[in-house]
Short mmCIF file of C-alpha atoms and ligand atoms in Angstrom, two decimals:
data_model
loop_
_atom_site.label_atom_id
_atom_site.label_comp_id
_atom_site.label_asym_id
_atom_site.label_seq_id
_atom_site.Cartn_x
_atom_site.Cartn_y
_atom_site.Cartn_z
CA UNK A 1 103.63 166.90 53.06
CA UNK A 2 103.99 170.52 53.27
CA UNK A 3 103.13 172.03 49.72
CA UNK A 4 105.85 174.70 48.51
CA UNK A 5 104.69 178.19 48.76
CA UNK A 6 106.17 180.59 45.68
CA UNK A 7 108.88 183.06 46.99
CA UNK A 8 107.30 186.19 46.82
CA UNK A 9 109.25 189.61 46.76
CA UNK A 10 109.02 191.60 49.62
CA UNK A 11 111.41 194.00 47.96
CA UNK A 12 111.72 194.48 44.35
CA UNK A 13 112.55 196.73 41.16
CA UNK A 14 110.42 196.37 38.66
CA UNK A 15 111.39 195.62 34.71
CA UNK A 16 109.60 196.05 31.85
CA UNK A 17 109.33 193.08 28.73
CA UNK A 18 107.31 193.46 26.19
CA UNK A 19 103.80 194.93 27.32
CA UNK A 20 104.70 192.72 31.31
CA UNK A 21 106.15 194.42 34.20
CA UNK A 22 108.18 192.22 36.08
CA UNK A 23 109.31 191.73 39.84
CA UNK A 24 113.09 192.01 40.54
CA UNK A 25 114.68 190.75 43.63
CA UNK A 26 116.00 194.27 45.60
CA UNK A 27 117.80 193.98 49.04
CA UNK A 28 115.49 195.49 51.79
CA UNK A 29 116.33 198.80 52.51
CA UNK A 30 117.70 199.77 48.68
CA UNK A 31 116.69 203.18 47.71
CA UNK A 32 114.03 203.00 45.26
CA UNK A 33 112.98 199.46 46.32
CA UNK A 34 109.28 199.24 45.94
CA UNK A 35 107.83 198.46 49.27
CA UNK A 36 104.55 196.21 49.65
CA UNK A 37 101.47 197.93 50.98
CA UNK A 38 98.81 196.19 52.36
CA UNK A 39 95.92 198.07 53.78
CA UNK A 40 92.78 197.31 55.80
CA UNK A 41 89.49 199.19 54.87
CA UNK A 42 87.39 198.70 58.28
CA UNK A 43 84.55 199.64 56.14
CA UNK A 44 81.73 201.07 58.75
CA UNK A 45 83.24 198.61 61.46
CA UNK A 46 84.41 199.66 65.23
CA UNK A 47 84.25 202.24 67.94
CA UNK A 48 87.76 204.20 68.42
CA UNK A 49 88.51 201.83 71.41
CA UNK A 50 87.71 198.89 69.69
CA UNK A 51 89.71 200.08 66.84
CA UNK A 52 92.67 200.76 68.88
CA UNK A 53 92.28 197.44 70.52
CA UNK A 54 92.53 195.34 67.19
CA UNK A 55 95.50 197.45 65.89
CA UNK A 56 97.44 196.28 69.13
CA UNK A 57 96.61 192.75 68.42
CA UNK A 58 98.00 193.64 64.71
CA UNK A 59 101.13 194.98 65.49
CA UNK A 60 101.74 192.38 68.03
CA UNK A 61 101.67 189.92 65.86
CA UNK A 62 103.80 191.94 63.24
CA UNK A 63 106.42 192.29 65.96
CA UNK A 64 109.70 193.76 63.94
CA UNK A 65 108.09 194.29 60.36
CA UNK A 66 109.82 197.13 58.78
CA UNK A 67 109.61 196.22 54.86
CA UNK A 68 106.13 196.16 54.53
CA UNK A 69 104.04 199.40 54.76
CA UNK A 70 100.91 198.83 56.45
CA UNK A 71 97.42 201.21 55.95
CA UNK A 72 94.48 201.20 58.62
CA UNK A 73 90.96 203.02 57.55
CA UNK A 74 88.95 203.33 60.79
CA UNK A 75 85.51 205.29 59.59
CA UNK A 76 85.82 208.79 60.50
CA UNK A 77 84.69 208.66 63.87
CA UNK A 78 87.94 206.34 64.72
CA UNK A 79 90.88 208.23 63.44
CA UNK A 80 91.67 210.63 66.15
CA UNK A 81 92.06 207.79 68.62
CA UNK A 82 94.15 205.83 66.32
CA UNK A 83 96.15 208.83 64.74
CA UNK A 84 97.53 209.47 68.77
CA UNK A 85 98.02 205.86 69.01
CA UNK A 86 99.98 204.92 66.02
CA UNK A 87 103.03 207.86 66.86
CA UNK A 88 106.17 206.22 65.36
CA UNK A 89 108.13 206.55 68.52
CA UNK A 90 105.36 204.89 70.32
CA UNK A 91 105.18 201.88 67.54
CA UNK A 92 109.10 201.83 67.52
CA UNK A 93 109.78 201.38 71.63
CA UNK A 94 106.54 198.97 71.49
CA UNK A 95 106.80 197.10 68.31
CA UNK A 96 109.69 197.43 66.62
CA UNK A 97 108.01 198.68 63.82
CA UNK A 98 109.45 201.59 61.45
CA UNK A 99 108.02 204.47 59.88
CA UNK A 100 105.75 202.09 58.07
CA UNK A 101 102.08 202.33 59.64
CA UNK A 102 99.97 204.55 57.70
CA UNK A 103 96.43 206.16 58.95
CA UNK A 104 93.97 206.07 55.83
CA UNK A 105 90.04 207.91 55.61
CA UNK A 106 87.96 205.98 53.80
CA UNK A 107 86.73 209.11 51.72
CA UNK A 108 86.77 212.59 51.64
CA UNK A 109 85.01 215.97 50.62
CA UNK A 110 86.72 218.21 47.64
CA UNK A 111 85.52 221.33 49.57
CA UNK A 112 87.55 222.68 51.97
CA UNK A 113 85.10 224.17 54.03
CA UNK A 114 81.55 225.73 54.10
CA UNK A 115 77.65 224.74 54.17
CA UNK A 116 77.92 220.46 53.45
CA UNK A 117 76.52 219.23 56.75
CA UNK A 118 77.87 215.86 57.42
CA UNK A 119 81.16 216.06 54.79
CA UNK A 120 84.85 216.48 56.12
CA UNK A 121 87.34 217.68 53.92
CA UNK A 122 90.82 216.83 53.14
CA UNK A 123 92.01 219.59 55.30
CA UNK A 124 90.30 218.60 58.09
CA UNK A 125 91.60 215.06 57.43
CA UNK A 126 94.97 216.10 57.34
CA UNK A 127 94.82 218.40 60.36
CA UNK A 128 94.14 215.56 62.79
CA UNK A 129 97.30 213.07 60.80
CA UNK A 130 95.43 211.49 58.08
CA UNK A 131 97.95 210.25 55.64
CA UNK A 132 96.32 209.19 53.06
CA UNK A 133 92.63 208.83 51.63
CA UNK A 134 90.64 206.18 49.76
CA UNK A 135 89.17 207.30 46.79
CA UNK A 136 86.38 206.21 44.66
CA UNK A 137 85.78 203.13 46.45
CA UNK A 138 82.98 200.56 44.82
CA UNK A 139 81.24 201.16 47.81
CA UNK A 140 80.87 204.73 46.99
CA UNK A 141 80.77 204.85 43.31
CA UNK A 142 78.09 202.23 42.90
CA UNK A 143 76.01 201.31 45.73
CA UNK A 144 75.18 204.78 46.54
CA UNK A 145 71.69 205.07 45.24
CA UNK A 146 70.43 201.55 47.50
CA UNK A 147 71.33 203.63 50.60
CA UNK A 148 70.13 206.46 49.77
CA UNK A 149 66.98 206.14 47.16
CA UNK A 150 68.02 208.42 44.74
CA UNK A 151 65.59 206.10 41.96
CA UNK A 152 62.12 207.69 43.62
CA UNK A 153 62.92 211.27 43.48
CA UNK A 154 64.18 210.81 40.28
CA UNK A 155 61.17 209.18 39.07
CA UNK A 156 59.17 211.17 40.28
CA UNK A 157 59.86 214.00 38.16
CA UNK A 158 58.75 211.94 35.10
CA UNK A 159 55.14 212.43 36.01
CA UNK A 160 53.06 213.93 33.26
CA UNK A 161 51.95 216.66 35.67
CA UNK A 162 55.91 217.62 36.54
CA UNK A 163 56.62 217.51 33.12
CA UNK A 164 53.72 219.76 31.96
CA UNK A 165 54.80 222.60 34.55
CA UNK A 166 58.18 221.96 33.96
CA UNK A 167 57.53 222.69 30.16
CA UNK A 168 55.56 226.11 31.05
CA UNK A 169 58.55 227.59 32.79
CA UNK A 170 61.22 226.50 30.20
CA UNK A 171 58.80 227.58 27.65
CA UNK A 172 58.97 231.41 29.56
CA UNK A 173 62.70 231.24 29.08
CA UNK A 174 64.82 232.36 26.54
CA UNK A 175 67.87 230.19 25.05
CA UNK A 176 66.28 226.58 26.20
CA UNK A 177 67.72 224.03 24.42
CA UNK A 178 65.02 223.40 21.60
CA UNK A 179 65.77 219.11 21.57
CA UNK A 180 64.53 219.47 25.14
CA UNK A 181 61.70 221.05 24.60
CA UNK A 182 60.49 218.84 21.43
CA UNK A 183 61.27 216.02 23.69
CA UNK A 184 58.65 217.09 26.71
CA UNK A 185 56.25 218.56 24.33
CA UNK A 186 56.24 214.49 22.75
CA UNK A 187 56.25 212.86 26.75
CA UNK A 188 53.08 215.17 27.86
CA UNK A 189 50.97 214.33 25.07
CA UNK A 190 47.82 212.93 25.82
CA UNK A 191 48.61 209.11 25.40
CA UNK A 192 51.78 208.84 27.05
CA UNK A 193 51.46 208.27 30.40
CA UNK A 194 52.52 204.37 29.95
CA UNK A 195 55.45 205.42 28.69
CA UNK A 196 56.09 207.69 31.41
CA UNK A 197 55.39 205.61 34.03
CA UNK A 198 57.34 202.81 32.07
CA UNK A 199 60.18 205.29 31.83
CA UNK A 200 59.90 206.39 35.19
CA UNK A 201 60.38 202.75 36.59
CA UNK A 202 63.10 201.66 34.40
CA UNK A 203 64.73 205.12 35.91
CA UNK A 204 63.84 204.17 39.58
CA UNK A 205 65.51 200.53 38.85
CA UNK A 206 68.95 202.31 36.87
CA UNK A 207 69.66 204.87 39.86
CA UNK A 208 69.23 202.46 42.82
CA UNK A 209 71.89 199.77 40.93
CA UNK A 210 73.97 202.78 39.52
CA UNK A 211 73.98 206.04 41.36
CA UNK A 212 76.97 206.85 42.66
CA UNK A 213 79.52 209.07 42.89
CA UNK A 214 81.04 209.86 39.87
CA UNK A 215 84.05 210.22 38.08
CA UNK A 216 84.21 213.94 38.14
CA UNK A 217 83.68 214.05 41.51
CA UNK A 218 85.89 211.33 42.24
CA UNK A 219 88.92 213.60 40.59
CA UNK A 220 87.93 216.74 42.79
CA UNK A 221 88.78 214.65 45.89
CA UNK A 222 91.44 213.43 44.18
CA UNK A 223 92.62 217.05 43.81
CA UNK A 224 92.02 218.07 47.15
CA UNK A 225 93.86 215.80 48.92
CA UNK A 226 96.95 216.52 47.02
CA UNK A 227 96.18 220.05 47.21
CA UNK A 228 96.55 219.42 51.15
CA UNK A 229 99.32 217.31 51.05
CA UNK A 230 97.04 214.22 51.82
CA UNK A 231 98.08 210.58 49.82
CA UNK A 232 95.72 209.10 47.92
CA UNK A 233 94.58 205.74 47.20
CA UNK A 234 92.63 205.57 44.07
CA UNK A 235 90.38 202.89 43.49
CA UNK A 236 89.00 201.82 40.32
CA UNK A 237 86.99 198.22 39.00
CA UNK A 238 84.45 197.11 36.85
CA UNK A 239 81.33 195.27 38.13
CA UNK A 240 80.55 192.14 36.49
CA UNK A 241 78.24 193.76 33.90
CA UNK A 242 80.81 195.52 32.42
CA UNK A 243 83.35 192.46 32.34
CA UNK A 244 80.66 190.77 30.73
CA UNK A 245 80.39 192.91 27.94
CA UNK A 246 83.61 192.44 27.77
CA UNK A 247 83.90 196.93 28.90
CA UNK A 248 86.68 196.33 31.64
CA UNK A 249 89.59 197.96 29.98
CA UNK A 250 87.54 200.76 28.18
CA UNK A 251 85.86 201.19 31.92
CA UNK A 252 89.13 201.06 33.60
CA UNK A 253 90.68 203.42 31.12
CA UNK A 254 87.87 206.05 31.38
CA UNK A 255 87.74 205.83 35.79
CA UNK A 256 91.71 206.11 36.07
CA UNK A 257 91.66 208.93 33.31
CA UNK A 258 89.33 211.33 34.58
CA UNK A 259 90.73 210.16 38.09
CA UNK A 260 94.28 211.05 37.59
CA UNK A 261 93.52 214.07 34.93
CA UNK A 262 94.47 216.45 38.36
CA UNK A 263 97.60 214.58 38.85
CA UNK A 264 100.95 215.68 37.49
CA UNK A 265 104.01 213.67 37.04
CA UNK A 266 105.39 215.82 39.95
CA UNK A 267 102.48 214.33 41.82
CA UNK A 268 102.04 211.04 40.55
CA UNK A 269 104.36 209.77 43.71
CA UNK A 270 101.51 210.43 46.04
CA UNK A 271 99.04 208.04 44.94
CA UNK A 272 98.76 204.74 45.19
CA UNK A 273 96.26 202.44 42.54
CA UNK A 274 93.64 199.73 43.79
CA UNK A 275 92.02 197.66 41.63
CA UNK A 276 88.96 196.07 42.88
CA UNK A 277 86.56 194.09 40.55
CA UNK A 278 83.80 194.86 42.13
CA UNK A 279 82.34 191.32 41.59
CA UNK A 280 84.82 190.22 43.87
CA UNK A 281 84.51 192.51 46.90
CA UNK A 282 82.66 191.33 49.55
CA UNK A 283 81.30 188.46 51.20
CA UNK A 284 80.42 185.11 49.31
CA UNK A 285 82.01 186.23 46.52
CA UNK A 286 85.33 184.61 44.56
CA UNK A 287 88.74 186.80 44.69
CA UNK A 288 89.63 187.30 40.81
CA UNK A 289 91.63 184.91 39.21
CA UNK A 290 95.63 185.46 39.19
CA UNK A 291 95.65 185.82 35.33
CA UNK A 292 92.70 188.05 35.63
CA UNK A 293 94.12 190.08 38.15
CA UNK A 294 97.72 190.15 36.23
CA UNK A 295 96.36 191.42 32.99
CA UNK A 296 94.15 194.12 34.26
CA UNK A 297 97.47 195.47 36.47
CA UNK A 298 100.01 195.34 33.13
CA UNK A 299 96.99 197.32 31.63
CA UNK A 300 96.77 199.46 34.41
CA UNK A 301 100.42 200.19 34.42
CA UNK A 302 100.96 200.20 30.91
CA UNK A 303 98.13 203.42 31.09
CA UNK A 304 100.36 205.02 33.60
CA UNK A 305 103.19 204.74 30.94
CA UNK A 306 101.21 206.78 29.06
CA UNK A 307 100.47 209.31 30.98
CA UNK A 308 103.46 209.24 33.01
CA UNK A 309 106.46 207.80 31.39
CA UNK A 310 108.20 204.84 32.55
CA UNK A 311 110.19 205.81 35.49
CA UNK A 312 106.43 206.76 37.42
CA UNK A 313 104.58 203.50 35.75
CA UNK A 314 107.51 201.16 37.36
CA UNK A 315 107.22 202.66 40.78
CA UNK A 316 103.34 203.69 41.35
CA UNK A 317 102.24 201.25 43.72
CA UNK A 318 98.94 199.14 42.19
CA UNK A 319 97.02 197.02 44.53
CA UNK A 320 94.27 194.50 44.27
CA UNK A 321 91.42 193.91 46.85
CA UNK A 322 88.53 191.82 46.58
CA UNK A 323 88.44 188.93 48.96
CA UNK A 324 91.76 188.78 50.30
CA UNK A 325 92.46 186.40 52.78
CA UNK A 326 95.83 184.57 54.53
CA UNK A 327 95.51 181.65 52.48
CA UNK A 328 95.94 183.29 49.16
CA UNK A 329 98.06 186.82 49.80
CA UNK A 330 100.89 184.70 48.69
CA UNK A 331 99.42 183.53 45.51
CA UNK A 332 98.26 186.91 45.01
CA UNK A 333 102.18 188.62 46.20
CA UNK A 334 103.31 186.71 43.58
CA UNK A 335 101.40 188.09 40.62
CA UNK A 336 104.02 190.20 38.74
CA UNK A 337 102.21 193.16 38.37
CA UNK A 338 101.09 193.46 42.56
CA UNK A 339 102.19 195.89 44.89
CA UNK A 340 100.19 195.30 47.97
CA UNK A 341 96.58 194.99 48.87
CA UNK A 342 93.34 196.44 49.80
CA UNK A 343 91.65 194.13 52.34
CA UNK A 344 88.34 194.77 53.65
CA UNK A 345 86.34 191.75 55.63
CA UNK A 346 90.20 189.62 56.41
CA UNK A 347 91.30 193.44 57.55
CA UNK A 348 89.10 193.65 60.88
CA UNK A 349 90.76 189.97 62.50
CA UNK A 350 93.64 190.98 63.59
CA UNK A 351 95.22 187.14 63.23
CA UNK A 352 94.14 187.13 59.61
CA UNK A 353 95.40 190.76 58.78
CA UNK A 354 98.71 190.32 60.29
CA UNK A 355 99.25 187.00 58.62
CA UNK A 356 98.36 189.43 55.38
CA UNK A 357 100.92 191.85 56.09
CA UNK A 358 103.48 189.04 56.84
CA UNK A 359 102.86 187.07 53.81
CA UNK A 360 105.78 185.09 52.35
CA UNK A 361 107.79 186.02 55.63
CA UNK A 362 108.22 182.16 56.48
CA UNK A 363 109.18 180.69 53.11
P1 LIG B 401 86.84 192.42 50.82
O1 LIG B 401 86.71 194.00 50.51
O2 LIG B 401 88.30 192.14 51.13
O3 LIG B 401 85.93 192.19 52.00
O4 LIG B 401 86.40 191.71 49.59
C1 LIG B 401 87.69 194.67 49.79
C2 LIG B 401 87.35 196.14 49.74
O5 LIG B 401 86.14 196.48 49.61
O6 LIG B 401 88.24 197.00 49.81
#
């Protein structure tokens, strides 16, 4: 027997009851509908051909979609290739598709030019048809200091000998913060090396789980992409830590706050929300539950409210990512408060993508 999949809107308004936003029916096409977004993040994953080659194999299969808006983000070295490839009159004549395929960077620089050897910045993003940028990834915000071994640098400057010199030059200075210097006069005492080294290690461990980029820099990019007329999809999402400690909305409240601080209601239209607990990104790991991911949107939206009044909060597109695959986009569709999502391993089949973007279209 064939089990009944829930209707989900591919078109909707939305309404607001008590502290829940709801999903109304809108005919395709209505101004002000709100349209579905579902975007792939290909993550460090394929050459430009290769890219190009498993965007055909998308659109094939999406034949004709035109009420769906659907984001690719090749890595960097991809998005020339795919930027001359995805031309709307060329996806029109060959697909059928509308205005509705969207080029997104998977991260950006907030300078717009000058000495940062290996950065691009929005300008440069938006110069070659970028339309839109993902922000503050969990990829980026967390994981940064495993790549890159921030901890032993770090902990390196807790050595008794760093310390000592570091103390003899402050000392020499005028209008050092006196806490600062009580506090390295105490760690180079003779007798303290254990807790340096202790200190030191427990540092080492903190920056490799935690260092990443942070919220302040998270907002510049934000900035500059809107300052150069680049989208932006901001992504925010507490790890399982801080849902343990029960710290997801105070975390959530604090990433999306400083995030959209350079946003203005006149603004607000360009961006696009993803949440993505990042305890459920990635492979071997459980998508969040539909209750889980329906409270933490209303919350989400309900914060835009705020900031933004109600008209903004009932159109601003929020998506979820964080194991999104074909057999549960529709359960996940049908959560009142999601707009779309943000698919990373399920984005780079092209079978299992495509049957993302055409969720619900067969029920
Ligand atoms: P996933 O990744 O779909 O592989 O869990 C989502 C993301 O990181 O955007």
């Amino acid at each position: 027997m064939k089990t009944a999949v829930p209707k989900v809107y591919r078109n909707y308004y939305r309404q607001r009851t008590a502290n829940q936003w709801l999903k109304v029916k809108a005919e395709v096409g209505d101004p002000g509908a709100i349209r579905p977004f579902l975007a792939g993040n290909w993550k460090m994953n394929m050459i430009p051909r290769s890219g190009v080659a498993l965007a055909a194999r998308i659109f094939d299969i999406c034949k004709d979609i035109k009420d769906v808006d659907i984001g690719l983000a090749p890595p960097f070295t991809g998005l020339s290739t795919l930027a001359d490839y995805i031309k709307p009159d060329f996806l029109r004549s060959e697909y059928g598709l509308g205005r509705n395929v969207f080029l997104l960077a998977q991260d950006t620089f907030f300078e717009s030019k000058g000495a940062f050897t290996g950065e691009i910045s929005a300008e440069m993003l938006a110069a070659i048809g970028v339309d839109r940028v993902i922000i503050g990834h969990s990829d980026r915000r967390t994981n940064l200091g495993k790549y890159f071994g921030f901890g032993p640098s770090i902990a390196k400057r807790l050595s008794r000998a760093f310390l000592t010199q570091e103390l003899g030059h402050l000392k020499a200075k005028e209008g050092v913060d006196p806490q600062i210097l009580a506090a390295l006069e105490h760690l180079t005492a003779e007798g303290n090396q254990d807790i340096l080294a202790g200190m030191a290690r427990f540092l080492e461990e903190e920056m490799r789980e935690r260092a990443g980029e942070s919220d302040e820099a998270i907002q510049k990019k934000v900035q500059a992409c809107l300052t150069h007329g680049v989208q932006v999809v901001l992504c925010c999402g507490e790890n399982r830590e801080a849902r343990e400690a029960q710290e997801t909305f105070s975390l959530l409240d604090r990433q999306l706050r400083i995030g959209l601080e350079v946003v203005s209601p006149r603004t607000a239209g360009e961006v696009v929300i993803a949440y993505e607990p990042v305890w459920a990104v990635g492979e071997g790991a459980s998508p969040a539950k539909p209750e889980q991911i329906s409270e933490v949107h209303d919350f989400i939206r309900n914060l835009i409210m705020d900031l933004y009044g109600e008209q903004i909060a009932s159109t601003i597109r929020i998506l979820y990512g964080g194991n999104v695959k074909p057999d549960n986009i529709v359960e996940i569709m049908n959560i009142p408060g999601v707009d779309g999502a943000l698919v990373g391993g399920a984005s780079l089949k092209a079978n299992d993508f495509a049957q993302i973007i055409r969720f619900g279209l067969n029920t």
